[in-house]
Coordinates of C-alpha atoms in Angstrom, one line a residue:
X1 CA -19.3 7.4 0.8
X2 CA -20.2 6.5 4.4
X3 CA -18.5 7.5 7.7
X4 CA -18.2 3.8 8.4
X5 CA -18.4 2.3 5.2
X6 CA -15.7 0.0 5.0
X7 CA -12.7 0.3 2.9
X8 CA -10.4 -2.8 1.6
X9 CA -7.8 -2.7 -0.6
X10 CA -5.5 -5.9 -2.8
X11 CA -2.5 -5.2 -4.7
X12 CA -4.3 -5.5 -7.3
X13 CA -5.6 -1.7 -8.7
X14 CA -9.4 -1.3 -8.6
X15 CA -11.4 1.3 -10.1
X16 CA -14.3 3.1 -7.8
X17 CA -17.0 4.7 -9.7
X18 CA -15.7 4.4 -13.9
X19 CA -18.5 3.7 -15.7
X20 CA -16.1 1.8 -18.4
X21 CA -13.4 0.1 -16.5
X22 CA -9.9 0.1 -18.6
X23 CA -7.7 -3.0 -18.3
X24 CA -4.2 -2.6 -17.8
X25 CA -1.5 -5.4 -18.3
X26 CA -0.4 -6.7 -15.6
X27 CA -3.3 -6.1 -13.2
X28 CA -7.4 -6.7 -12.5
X29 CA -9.7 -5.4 -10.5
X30 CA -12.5 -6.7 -8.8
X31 CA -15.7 -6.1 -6.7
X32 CA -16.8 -7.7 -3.4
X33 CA -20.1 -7.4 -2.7
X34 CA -20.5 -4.7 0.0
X35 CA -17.6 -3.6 0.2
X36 CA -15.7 -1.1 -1.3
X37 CA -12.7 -1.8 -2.6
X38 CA -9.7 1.1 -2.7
X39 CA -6.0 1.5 -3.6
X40 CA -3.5 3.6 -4.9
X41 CA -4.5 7.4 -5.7
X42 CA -7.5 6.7 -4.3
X43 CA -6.6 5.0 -0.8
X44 CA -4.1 8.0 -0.5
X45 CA -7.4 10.6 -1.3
X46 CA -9.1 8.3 2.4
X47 CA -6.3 8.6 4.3
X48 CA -6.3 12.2 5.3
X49 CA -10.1 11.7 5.9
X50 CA -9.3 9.4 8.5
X51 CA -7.4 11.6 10.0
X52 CA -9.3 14.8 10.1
X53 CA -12.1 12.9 11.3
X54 CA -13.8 9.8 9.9
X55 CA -12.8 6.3 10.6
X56 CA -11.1 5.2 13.7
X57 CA -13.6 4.3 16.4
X58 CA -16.6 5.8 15.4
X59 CA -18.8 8.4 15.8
X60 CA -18.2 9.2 19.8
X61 CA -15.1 7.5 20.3
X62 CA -13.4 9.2 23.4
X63 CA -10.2 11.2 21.9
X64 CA -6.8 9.3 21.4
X65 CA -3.4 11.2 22.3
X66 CA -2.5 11.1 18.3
X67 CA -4.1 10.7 15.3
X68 CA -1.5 8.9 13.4
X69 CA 1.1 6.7 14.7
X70 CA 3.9 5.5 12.2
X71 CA 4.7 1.9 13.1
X72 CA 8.2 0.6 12.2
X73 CA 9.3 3.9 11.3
X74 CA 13.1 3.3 12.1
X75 CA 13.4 0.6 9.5
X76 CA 14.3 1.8 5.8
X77 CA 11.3 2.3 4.2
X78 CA 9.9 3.9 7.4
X79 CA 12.5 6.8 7.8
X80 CA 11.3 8.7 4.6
X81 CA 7.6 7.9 5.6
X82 CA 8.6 9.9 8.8
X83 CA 10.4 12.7 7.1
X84 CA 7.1 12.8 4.2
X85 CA 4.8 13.0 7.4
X86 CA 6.8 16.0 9.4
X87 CA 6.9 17.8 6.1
X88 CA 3.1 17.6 5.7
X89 CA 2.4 18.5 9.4
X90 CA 4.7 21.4 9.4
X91 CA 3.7 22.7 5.9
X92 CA 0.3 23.6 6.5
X93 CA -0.6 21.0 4.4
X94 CA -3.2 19.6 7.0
X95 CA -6.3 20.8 8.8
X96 CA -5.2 22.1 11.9
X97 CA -1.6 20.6 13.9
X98 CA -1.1 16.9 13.8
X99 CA -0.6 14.4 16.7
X100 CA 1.4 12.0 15.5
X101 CA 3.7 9.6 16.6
X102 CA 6.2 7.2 15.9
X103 CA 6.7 3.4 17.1
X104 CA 9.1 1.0 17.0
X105 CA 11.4 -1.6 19.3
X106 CA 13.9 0.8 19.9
X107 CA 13.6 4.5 21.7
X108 CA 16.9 5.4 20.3
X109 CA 16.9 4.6 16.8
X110 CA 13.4 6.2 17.0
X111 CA 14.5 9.3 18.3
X112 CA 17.6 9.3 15.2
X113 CA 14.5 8.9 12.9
X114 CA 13.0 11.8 14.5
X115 CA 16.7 14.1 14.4
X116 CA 17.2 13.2 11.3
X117 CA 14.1 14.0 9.6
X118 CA 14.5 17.6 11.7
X119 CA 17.7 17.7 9.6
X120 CA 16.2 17.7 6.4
X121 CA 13.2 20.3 7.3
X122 CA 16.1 22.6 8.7
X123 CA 14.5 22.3 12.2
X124 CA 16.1 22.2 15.6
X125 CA 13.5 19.8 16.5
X126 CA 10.2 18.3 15.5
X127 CA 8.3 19.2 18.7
X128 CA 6.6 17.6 21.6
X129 CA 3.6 16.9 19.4
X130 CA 5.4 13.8 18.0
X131 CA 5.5 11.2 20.2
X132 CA 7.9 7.6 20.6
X133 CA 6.2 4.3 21.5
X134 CA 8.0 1.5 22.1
X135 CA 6.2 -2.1 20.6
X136 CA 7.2 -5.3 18.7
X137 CA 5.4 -6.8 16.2
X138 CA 5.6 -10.0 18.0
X139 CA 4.0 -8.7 21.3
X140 CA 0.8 -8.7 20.8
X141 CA 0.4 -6.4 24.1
X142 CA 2.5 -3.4 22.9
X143 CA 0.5 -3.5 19.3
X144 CA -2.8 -3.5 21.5
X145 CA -1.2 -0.3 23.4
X146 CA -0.1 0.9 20.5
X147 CA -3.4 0.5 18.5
X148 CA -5.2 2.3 21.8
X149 CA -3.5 5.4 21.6
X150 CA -4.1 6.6 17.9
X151 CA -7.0 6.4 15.2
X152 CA -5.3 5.6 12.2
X153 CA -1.7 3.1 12.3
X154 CA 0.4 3.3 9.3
X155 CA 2.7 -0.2 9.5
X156 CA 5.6 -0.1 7.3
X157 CA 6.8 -3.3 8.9
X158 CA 7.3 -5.8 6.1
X159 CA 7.2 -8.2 4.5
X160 CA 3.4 -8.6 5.6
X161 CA 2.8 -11.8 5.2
X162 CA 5.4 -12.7 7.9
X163 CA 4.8 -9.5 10.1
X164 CA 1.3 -8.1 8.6
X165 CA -1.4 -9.3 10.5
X166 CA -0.7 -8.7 13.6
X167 CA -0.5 -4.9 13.3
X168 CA -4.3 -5.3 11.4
X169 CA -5.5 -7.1 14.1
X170 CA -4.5 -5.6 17.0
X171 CA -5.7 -2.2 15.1
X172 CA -9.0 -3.3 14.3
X173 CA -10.0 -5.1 17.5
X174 CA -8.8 -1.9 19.1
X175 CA -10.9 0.5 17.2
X176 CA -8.2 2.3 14.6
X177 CA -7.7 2.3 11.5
X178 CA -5.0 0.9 9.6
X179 CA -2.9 1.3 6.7
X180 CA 0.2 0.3 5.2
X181 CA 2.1 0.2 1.6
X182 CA 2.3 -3.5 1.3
X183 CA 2.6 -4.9 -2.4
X184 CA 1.3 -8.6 -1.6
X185 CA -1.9 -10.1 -2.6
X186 CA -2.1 -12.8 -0.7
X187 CA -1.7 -10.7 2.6
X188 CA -4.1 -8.1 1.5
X189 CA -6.5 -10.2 0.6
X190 CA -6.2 -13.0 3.3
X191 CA -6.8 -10.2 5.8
X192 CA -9.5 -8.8 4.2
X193 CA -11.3 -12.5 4.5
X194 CA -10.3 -12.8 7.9
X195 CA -11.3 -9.4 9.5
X196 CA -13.5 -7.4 7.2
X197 CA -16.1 -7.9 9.3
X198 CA -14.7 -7.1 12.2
X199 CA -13.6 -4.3 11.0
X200 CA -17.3 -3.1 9.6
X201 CA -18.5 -3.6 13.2
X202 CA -15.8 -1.5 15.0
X203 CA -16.5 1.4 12.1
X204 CA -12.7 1.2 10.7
X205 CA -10.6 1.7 7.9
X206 CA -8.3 -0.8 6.7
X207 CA -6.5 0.4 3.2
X208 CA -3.2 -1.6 2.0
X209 CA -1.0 -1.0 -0.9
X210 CA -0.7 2.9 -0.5
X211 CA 2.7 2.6 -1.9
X212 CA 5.2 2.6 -5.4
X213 CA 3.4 -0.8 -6.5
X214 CA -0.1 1.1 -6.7
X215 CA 0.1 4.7 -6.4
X216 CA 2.1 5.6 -9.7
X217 CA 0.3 3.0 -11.7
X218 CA -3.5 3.9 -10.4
X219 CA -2.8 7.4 -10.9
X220 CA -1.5 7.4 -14.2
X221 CA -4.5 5.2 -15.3
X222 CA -7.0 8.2 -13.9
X223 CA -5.1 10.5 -15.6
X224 CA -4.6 8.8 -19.2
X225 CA -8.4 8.3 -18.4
X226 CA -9.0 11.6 -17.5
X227 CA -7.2 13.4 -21.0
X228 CA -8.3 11.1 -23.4
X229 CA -10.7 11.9 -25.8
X230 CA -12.9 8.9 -25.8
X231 CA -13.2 5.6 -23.7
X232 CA -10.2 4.1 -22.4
X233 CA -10.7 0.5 -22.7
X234 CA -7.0 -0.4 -21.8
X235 CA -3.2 0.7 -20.4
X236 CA 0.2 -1.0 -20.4
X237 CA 2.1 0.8 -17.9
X238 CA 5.6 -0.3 -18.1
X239 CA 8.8 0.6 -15.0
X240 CA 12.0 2.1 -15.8
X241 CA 14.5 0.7 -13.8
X242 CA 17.8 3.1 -13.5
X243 CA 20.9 3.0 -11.1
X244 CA 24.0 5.6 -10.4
X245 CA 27.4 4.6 -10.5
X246 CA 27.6 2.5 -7.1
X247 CA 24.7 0.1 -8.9
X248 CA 21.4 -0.7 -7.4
X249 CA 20.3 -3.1 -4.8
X250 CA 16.5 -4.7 -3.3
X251 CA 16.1 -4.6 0.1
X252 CA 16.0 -7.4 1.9
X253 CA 11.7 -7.1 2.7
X254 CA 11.3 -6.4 -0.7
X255 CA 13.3 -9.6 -1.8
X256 CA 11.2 -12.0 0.2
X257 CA 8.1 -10.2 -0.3
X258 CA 8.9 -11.3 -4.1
X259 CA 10.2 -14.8 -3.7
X260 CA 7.6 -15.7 -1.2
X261 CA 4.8 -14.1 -3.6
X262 CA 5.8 -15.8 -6.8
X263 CA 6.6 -19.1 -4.8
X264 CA 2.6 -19.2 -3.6
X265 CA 1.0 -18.6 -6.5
X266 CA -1.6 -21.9 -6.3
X267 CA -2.8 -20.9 -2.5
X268 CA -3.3 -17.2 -4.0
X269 CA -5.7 -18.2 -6.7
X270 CA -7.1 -20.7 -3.6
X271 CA -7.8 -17.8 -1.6
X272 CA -9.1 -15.8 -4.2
X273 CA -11.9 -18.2 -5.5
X274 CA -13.0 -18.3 -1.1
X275 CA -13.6 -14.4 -2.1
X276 CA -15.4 -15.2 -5.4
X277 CA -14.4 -12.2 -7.0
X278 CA -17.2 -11.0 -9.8
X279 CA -16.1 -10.6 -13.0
X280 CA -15.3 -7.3 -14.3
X281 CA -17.4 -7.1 -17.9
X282 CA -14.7 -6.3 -21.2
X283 CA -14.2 -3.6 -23.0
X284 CA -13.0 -3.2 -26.1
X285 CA -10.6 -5.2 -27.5
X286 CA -7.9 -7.2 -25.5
X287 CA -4.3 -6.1 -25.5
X288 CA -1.6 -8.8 -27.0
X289 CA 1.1 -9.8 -25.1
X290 CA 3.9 -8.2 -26.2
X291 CA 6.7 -9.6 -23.8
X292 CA 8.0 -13.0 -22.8
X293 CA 9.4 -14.1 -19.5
X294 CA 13.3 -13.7 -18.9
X295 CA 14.6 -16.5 -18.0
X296 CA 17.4 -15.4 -15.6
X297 CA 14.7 -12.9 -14.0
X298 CA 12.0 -13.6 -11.5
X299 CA 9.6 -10.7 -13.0
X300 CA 8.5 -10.1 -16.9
X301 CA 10.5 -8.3 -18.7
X302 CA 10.0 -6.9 -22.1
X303 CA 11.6 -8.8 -24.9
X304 CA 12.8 -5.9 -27.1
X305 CA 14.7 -2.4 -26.0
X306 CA 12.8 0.8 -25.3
X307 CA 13.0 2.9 -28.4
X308 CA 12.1 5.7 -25.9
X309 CA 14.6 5.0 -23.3
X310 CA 16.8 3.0 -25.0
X311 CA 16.4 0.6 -22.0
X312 CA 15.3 -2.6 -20.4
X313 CA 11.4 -2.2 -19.2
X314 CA 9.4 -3.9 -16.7
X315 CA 5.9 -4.6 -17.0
X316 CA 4.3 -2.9 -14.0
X317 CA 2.8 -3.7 -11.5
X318 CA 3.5 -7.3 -11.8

């Protein structure tokens, strides 16, 4: 792969490489010409690359203050992101120490981000090599700042399709990289019509859905792939949804990401046929459906009980 090839990820799982693509229920994948299209497993193998060195800027970029910056990183999602990425730094999991920072509206709730994930690593203190920036998503200023200062943005600000661009744009006109865990298609790839371009000019990364709706799935696929003893033609991965005794809950970004999603269907399949996705050629034979949709849900459901988990299933991703 290229230093500035660029990179675009969908929701929706590709495969980079296979020389038989499996299907798997409840996803596609598609090619785009040019560019090269990556999620899951393998947007999470590019990420460290951009950070050790490719990406962000170019070749003879002058150096930023940090290398990552974690965008929104007081919010719910982004408080374990945090905690993953101070476990990595101080773990020796990285090449060399990490600049990193983190970025947000407020300095205080920022800094309890910070103590807590100290907490949990049994640290006094995570160090002046993590930084605090202060930046709304609805100043456009602050993201540009923001998006000056590192070479790779991780934006866990959702849902994306009311708060996503900005962070994209104001990373790639700015010459970093950008990724984020978002699970909606219409975001990913609206934004991959609007700047991918751009983005190929300024020698950036932009890689979405590094998250639970892409990571699990993608990398169980390479590795069913990977153990079989033949061709792997197709996969039904399936979620097992369980709760402790207080019950179980969405959050709220995760709640509109899925009504909004489901309630734009038509403009998706608009925006898709702008992209002109090529077909991706079949192999083997084509999975039945085996499920029906649940009337009181807004996701499919399976329509009988797992005999292994002696449990409701979802089909996954959706």
């Amino acid at each position: 792969m290229k230093a500035n090839e660029y990179l675009w990820s969908s929701a929706r799982p590709r495969r980079a490489g296979l020389a038989h693509r499996p299907r798997r229920r409840g996803a596609g994948w598609h090619g785009t010409g040019r560019c090269l299209a990556l999620t899951g497993s393998a947007a999470v193998r590019a990420a460290p690359l951009l950070v050790a060195g490719d990406g962000g800027g170019g070749a003879g970029a002058p150096e930023r203050p940090y290398e990552l910056v974690v965008f929104g990183a007081s919010g719910f999602t982004g408080q374990f992101v945090v905690e993953e990425v101070a476990r990595a730094a101080a773990g020796g999991e990285l090449r060399g120490a990490l600049r990193w920072a983190v970025a947000g509206r407020s300095r205080e709730k920022l800094q309890a981000v910070l103590e807590r994930a100290a907490e949990r690593l049994g640290k006094a203190a995570l160090g002046a090599e993590v930084g605090v920036l202060l930046c709304d998503v609805g100043d456009a200023a602050s993201l540009a700042a923001m998006a000056r200062q590192t070479r790779l943005g991780l934006n866990c600000v959702g849902p994306y399709r009311f708060f996503g661009e900005p962070v994209v744009e104001a990373c790639v006109e700015n010459g970093a990289s950008c990724i984020d865990i978002s699970g909606e298609p219409q975001f990913l790839e609206g934004m991959y019509l609007k700047y991918n371009e751009k983005a190929a000019e300024k020698g950036v990364y932009v890689i979405g859905s590094c998250g639970f709706d892409s990571v699990p799935a993608d990398m169980g696929v390479l590795y069913t792939r990977d153990k079989l003893k033949g061709t792997l033609t197709a996969v039904e991965s399936f979620l097992t949804v369980k709760s402790g005794p207080e019950g179980s809950c969405v959050r709220d970004g995760t709640w509109k990401s899925a009504v909004y999603g489901l309630a734009d269907q038509d403009n998706l399949r608009k925006l898709r046929k702008k992209i002109g996705y090529a077909p991706v050629p079949v192999v083997g034979a084509k999975l039945k459906r085996r499920y029906t949709k649940h009337k009181d849900l807004c996701f499919t459901v399976r329509n009988s009980r797992s005999t292994l988990f002696h449990s409701w299933d979802l089909i996954f991703p959706l």
